[in-house]
Coordinates of C-alpha atoms and ligand atoms in Angstrom, one line a residue:
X129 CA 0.0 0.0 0.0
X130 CA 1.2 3.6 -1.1
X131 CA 0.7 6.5 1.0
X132 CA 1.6 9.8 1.1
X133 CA 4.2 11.2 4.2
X134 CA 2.1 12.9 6.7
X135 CA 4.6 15.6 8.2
X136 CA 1.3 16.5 11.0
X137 CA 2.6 17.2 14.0
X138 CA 0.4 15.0 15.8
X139 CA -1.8 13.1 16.4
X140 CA 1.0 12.3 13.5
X141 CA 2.0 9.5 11.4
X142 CA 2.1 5.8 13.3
X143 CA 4.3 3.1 11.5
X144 CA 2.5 1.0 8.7
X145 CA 3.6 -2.4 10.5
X146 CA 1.1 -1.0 13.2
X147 CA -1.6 0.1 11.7
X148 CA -1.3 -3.4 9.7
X149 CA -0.9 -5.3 13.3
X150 CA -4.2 -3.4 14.7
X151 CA -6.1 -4.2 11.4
X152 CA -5.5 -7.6 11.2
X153 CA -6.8 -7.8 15.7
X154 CA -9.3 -5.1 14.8
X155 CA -12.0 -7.8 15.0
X156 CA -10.8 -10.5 16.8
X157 CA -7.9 -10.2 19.1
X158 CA -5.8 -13.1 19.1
X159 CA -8.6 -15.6 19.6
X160 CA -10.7 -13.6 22.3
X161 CA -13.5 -12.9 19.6
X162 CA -13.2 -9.3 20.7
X163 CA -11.6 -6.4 19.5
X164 CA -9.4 -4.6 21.9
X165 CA -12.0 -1.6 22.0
X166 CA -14.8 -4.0 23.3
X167 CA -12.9 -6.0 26.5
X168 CA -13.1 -5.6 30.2
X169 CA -9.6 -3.9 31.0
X170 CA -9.6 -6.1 34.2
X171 CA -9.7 -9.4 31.9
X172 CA -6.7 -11.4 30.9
X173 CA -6.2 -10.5 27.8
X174 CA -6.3 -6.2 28.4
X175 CA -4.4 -6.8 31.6
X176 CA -1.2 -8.3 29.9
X177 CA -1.5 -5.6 27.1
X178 CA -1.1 -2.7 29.8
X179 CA 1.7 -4.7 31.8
X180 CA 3.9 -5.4 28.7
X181 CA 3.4 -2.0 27.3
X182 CA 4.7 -0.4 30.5
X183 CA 7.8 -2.9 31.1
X184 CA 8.5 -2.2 27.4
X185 CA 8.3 1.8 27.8
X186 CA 10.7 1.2 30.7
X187 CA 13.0 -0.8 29.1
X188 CA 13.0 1.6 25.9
X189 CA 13.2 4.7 28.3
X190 CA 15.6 3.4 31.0
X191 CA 13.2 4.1 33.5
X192 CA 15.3 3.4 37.4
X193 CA 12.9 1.4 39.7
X194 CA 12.7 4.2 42.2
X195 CA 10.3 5.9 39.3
X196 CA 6.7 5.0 38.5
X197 CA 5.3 4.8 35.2
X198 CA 2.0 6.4 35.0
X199 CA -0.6 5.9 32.3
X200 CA -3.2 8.3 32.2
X201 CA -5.9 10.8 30.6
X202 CA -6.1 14.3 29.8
X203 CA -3.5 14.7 27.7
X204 CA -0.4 17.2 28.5
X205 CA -2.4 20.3 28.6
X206 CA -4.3 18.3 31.8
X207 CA -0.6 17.8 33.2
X208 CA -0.6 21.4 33.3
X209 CA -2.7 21.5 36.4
X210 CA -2.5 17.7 37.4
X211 CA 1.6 18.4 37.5
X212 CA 1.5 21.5 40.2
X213 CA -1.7 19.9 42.2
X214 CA 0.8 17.0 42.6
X215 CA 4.2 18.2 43.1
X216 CA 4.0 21.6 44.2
X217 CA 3.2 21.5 47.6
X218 CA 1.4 24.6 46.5
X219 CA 4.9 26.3 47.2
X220 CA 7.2 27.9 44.2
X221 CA 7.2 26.8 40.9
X222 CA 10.1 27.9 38.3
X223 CA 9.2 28.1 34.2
X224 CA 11.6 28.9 31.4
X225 CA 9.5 29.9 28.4
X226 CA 11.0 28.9 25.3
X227 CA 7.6 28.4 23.4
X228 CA 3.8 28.0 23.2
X229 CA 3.5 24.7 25.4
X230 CA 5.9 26.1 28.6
X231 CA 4.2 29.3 28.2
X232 CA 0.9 27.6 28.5
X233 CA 2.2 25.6 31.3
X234 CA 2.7 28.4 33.1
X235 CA -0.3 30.6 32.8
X236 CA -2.1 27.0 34.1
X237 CA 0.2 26.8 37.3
X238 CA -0.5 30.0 38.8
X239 CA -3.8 28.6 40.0
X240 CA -2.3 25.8 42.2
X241 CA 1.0 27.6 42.9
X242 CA 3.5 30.3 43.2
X243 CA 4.7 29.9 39.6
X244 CA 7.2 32.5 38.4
X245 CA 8.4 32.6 34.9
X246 CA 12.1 32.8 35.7
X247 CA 13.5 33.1 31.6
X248 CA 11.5 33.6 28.6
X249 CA 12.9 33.4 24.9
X250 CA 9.7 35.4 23.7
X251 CA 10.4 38.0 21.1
X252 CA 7.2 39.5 18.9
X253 CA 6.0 36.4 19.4
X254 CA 8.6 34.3 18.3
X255 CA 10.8 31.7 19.9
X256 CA 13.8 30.7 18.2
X257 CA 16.5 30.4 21.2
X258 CA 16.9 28.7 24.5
X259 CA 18.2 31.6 27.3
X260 CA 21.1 31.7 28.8
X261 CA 21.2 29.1 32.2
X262 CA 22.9 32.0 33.8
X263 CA 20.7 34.6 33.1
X264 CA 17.7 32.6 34.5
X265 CA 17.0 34.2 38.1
X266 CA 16.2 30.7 39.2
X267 CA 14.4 30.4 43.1
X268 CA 17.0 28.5 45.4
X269 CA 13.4 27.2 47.2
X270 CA 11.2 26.4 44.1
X271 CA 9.5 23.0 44.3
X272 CA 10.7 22.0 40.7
X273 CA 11.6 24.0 37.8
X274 CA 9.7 23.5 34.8
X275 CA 10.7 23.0 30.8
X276 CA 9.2 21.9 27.4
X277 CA 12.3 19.9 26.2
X278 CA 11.2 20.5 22.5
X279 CA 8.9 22.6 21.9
X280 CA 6.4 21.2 18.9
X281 CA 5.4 24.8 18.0
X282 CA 8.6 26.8 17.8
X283 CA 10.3 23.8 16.5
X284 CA 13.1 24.7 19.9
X285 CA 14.5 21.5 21.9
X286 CA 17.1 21.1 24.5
X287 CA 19.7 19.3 23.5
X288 CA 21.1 19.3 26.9
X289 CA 19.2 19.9 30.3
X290 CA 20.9 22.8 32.4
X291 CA 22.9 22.0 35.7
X292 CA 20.9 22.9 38.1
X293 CA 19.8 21.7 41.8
X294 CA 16.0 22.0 41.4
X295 CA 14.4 19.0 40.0
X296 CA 13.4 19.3 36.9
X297 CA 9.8 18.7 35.3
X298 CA 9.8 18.4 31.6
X299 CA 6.8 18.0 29.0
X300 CA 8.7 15.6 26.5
X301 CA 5.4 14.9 24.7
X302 CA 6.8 15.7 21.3
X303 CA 10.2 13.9 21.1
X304 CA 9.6 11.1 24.5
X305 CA 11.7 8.2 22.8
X306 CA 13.3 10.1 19.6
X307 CA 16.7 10.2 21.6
X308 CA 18.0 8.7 24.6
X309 CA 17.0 10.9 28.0
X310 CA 18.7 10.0 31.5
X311 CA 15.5 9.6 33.6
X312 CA 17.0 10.0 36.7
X313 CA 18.5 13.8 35.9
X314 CA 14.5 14.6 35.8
X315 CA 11.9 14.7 38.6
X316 CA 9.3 13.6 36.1
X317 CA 8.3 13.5 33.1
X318 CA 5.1 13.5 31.2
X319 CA 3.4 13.9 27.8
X320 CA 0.6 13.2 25.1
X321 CA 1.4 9.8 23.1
X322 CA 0.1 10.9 19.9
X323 CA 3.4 11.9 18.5
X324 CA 5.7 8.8 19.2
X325 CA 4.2 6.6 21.3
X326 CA 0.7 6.2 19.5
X327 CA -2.7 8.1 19.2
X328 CA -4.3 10.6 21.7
X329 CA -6.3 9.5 24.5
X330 CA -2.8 8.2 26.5
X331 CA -0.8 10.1 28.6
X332 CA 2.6 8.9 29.8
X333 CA 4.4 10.2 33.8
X334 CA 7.4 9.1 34.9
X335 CA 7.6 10.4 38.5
X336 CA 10.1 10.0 41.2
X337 CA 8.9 8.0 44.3
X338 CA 9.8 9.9 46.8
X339 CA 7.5 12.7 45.3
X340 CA 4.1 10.7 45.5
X341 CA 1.7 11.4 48.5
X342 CA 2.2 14.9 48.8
X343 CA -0.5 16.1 46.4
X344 CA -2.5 19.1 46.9
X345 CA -6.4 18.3 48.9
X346 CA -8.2 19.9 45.7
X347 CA -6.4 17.4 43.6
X348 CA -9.2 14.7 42.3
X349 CA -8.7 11.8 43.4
X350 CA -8.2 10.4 39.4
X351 CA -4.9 12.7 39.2
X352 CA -3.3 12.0 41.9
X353 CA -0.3 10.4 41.0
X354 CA 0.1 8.3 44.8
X355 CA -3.8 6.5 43.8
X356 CA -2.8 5.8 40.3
X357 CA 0.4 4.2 41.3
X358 CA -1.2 2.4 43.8
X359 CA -4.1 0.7 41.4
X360 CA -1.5 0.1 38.4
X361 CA -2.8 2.7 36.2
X362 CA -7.0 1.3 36.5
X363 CA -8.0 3.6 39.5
X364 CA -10.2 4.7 36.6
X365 CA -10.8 2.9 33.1
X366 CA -7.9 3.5 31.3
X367 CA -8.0 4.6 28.0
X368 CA -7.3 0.8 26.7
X369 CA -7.4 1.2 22.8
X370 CA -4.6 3.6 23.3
X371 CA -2.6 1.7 25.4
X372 CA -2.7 -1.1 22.7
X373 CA -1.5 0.6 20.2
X374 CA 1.6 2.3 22.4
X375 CA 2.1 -1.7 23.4
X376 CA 2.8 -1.7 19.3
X377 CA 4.4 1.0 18.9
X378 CA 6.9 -0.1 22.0
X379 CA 7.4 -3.5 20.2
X380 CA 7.9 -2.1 16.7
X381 CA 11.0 0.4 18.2
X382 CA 12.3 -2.6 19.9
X383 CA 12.5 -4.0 16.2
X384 CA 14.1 -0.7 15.2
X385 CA 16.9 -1.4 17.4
X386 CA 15.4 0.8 20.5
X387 CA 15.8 4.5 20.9
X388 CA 19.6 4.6 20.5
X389 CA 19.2 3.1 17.1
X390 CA 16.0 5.7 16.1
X391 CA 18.1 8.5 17.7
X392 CA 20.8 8.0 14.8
X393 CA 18.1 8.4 12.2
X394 CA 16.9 11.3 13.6
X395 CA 19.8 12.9 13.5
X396 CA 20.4 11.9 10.4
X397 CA 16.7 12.7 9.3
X398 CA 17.0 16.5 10.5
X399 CA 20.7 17.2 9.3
X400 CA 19.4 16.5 6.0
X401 CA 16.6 18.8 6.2
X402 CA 18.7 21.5 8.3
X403 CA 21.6 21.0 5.7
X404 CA 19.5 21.7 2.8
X405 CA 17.4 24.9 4.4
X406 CA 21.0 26.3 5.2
X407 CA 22.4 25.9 1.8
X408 CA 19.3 27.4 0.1
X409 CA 18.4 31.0 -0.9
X410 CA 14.3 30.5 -0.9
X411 CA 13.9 28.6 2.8
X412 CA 15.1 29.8 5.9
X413 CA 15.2 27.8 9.6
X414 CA 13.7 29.6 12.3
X415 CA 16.0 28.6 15.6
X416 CA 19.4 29.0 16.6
X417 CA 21.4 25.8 14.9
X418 CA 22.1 25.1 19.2
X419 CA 18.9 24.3 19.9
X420 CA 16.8 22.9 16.4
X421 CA 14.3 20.7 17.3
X422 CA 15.1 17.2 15.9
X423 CA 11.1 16.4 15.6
X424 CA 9.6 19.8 14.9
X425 CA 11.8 21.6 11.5
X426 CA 10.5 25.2 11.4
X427 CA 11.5 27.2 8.7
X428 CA 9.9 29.9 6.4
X429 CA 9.1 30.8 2.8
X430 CA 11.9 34.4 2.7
X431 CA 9.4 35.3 0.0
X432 CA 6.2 34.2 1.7
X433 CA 3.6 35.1 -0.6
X434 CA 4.8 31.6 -1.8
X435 CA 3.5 29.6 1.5
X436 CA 0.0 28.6 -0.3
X437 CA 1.0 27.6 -3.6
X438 CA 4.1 25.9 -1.8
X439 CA 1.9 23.6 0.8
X440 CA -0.8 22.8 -1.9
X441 CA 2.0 21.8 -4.4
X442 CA 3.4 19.3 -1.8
X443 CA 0.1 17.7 -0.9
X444 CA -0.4 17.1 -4.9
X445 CA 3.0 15.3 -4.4
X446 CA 2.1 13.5 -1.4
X447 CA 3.4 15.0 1.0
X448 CA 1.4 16.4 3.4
X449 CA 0.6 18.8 6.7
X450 CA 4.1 21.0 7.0
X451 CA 2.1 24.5 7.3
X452 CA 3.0 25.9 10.2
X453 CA 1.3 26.4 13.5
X454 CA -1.6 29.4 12.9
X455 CA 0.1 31.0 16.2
X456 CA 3.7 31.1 14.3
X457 CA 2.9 30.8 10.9
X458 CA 5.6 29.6 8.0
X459 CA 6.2 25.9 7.6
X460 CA 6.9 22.9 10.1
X461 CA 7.7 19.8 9.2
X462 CA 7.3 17.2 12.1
X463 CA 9.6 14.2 11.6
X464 CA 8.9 11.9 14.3
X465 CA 10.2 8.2 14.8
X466 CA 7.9 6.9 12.4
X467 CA 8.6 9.5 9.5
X468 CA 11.5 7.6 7.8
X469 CA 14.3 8.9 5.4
X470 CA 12.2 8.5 2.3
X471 CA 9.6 10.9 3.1
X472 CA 12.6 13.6 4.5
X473 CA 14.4 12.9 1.1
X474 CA 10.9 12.9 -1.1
X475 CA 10.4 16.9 0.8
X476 CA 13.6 18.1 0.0
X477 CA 13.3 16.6 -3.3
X478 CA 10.4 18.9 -3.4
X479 CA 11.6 22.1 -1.8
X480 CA 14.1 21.8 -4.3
X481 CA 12.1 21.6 -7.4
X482 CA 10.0 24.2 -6.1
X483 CA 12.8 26.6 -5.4
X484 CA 14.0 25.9 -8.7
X485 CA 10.6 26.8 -10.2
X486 CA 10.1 29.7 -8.2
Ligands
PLP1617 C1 4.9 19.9 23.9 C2 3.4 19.8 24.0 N1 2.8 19.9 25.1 C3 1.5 19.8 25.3 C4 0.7 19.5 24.2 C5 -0.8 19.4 24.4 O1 -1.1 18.1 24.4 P1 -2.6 17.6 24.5 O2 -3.4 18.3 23.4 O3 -2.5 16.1 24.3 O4 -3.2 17.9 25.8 C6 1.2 19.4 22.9 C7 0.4 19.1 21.8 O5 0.8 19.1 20.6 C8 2.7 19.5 22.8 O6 3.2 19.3 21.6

């Protein structure tokens, strides 16, 4: 089956071999007579789906066994509130700003907390760096200090985290398993899996122990991360069609060679794509070669009365969704795990041609 690359930057393209895997169980999952969608998530079937998709995420992520693994609902904009209910004591909270998502983060905290935006990269709108760590006028007593490691957006990731004593919280929603991350240099961790870990509906924490049981009184009971750990992720129903397909996606980077294998790629994937926009006269990248998001490739049109005729053009050719964000305008192309180097090589094919034609 052909189909055209879908640069969306999520929910974004899932690998073929899984969507085959879920067609062919669609109906009838592995002898149940059910589909996946239809069973009791307390019966056998559902309950070794949701084990062997957590061990696998900790095994792909190098999660240390003082952390839980949390599966969830609400997405990462719910973490937004569930995060400070449940780890900030309703004490200080630290935010560097280096896009839409931390900014958003922010402006949500200040309704549980003391949350201070410490750094911001914010100029006319537009985030293209990453501030200096030693102009951010950090709080020696905030609870944790909060970051979007890449930034879907703005197209800005960290490449490194910052030294700094405060634990760190980090929405890594939009490149969670594109690179390998040292779980224990973060307090926790969380994000939407409709990016690289599956479809909407699922959302991943990794939490430090030693931070359960401290959540705030107003925090519903369904958030707080000490009753989830406690009931293995079903204090509620969880959202199990999701989970399934993350169990897929888990097994499928497995085949890949796990993340330190897909990380290569990536880097390979954007250098292309960074290499060509740099050499060009039409296209331009957004963000400061330090921190260039890996998943998210931002870049604009120098002439961009162009943009229309140059996204309509590349759906025609099968290749699809790389607008930009209507909040940032110009062009985005999101190049997650699942986007392989055909489909970064069939868009710079294009942007070529088209710059040629132009
Ligand atoms: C970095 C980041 N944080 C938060 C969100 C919001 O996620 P959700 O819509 O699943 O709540 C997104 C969605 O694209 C994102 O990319």
């Amino acid at each position: 089956m052909s189909r055209p690359f879908n640069f969306a930057p999520g929910p974004a393209r899932l690998p073929p071999e899984v969507l085959e895997q879920a067609a062919a169980e669609m109906l009838d999952y592995q002898g149940s007579g059910m589909s996946v969608m239809e069973m009791s998530h307390r019966g056998k079937h559902y309950t070794r789906i949701q084990d062997e998709a957590m061990a696998d995420f900790r095994s792909l992520l190098g999660v240390p066994s003082d952390y839980e693994v949390l599966f969830m609902q609400g997405g990462a904009i719910a973490e937004n509130s569930i995060v400070p209910l449940n780890l900030s004591r309703g004490g200080k909270v630290d935010f560097v700003v280096t896009g839409s998502w931390s900014k958003k983060s922010a402006a949500e905290a200040t309704k549980y907390c003391d949350a201070k935006v410490i750094a911001s990269a914010e100029q006319n709108g537009h985030f293209t760096h990453i501030p200096a760590v030693d102009t951010w006028g950090s709080r020696t007593d905030a609870q944790y200090l909060h970051l979007c490691t890449n930034e879907t957006i703005h197209g800005v990731e960290f490449h490194a985290l910052p030294n700094t004593k405060t634990d760190i919280v980090a929405d890594v929603s939009s490149h969670i398993l594109s690179r390998r991350m040292d779980v224990s240099k973060y307090a926790c961790l969380f994000g939407g899996a409709q990016k690289n870990v599956g479809i909407s509906g699922l959302t991943f924490v990794v939490v430090r122990k030693d931070l359960l049981g401290h959540a705030l009184l107003s925090c519903p009971g369904a958030f707080d991360y000490q009753t989830v750990a406690a009931n293995g992720s079903m204090f509620n129903t969880p959202p199990t069609y999701a989970v399934y397909i993350a169990g897929l996606v888990f097994k499928w980077l497995k085949e890949q060679g796990g993340v330190a294998a897909i990380e290569a790629r990536n880097i390979q994937k954007s250098q292309e794509l960074y290499d060509f926009i740099d050499a060009s006269h039409l296209y331009a990248a957004r963000v400061s070669p330090d921190c260039r998001s890996r998943m998210n490739v931002t870049f604009d049109l120098r002439d961009s009365a162009l943009n229309d005729r140059f996204v309509e053009g590349g759906a025609s050719a099968g290749l699809l969704a790389f607008r930009g964000h209507k909040s940032a305008g110009g062009m985005r192309a999101s190049i997650y795990n699942a986007m392989p180097i055909e489909g970064v090589r069939a868009l710079i094919a294009y942007m070529r041609e088209f710059e040629r034609l132009a």
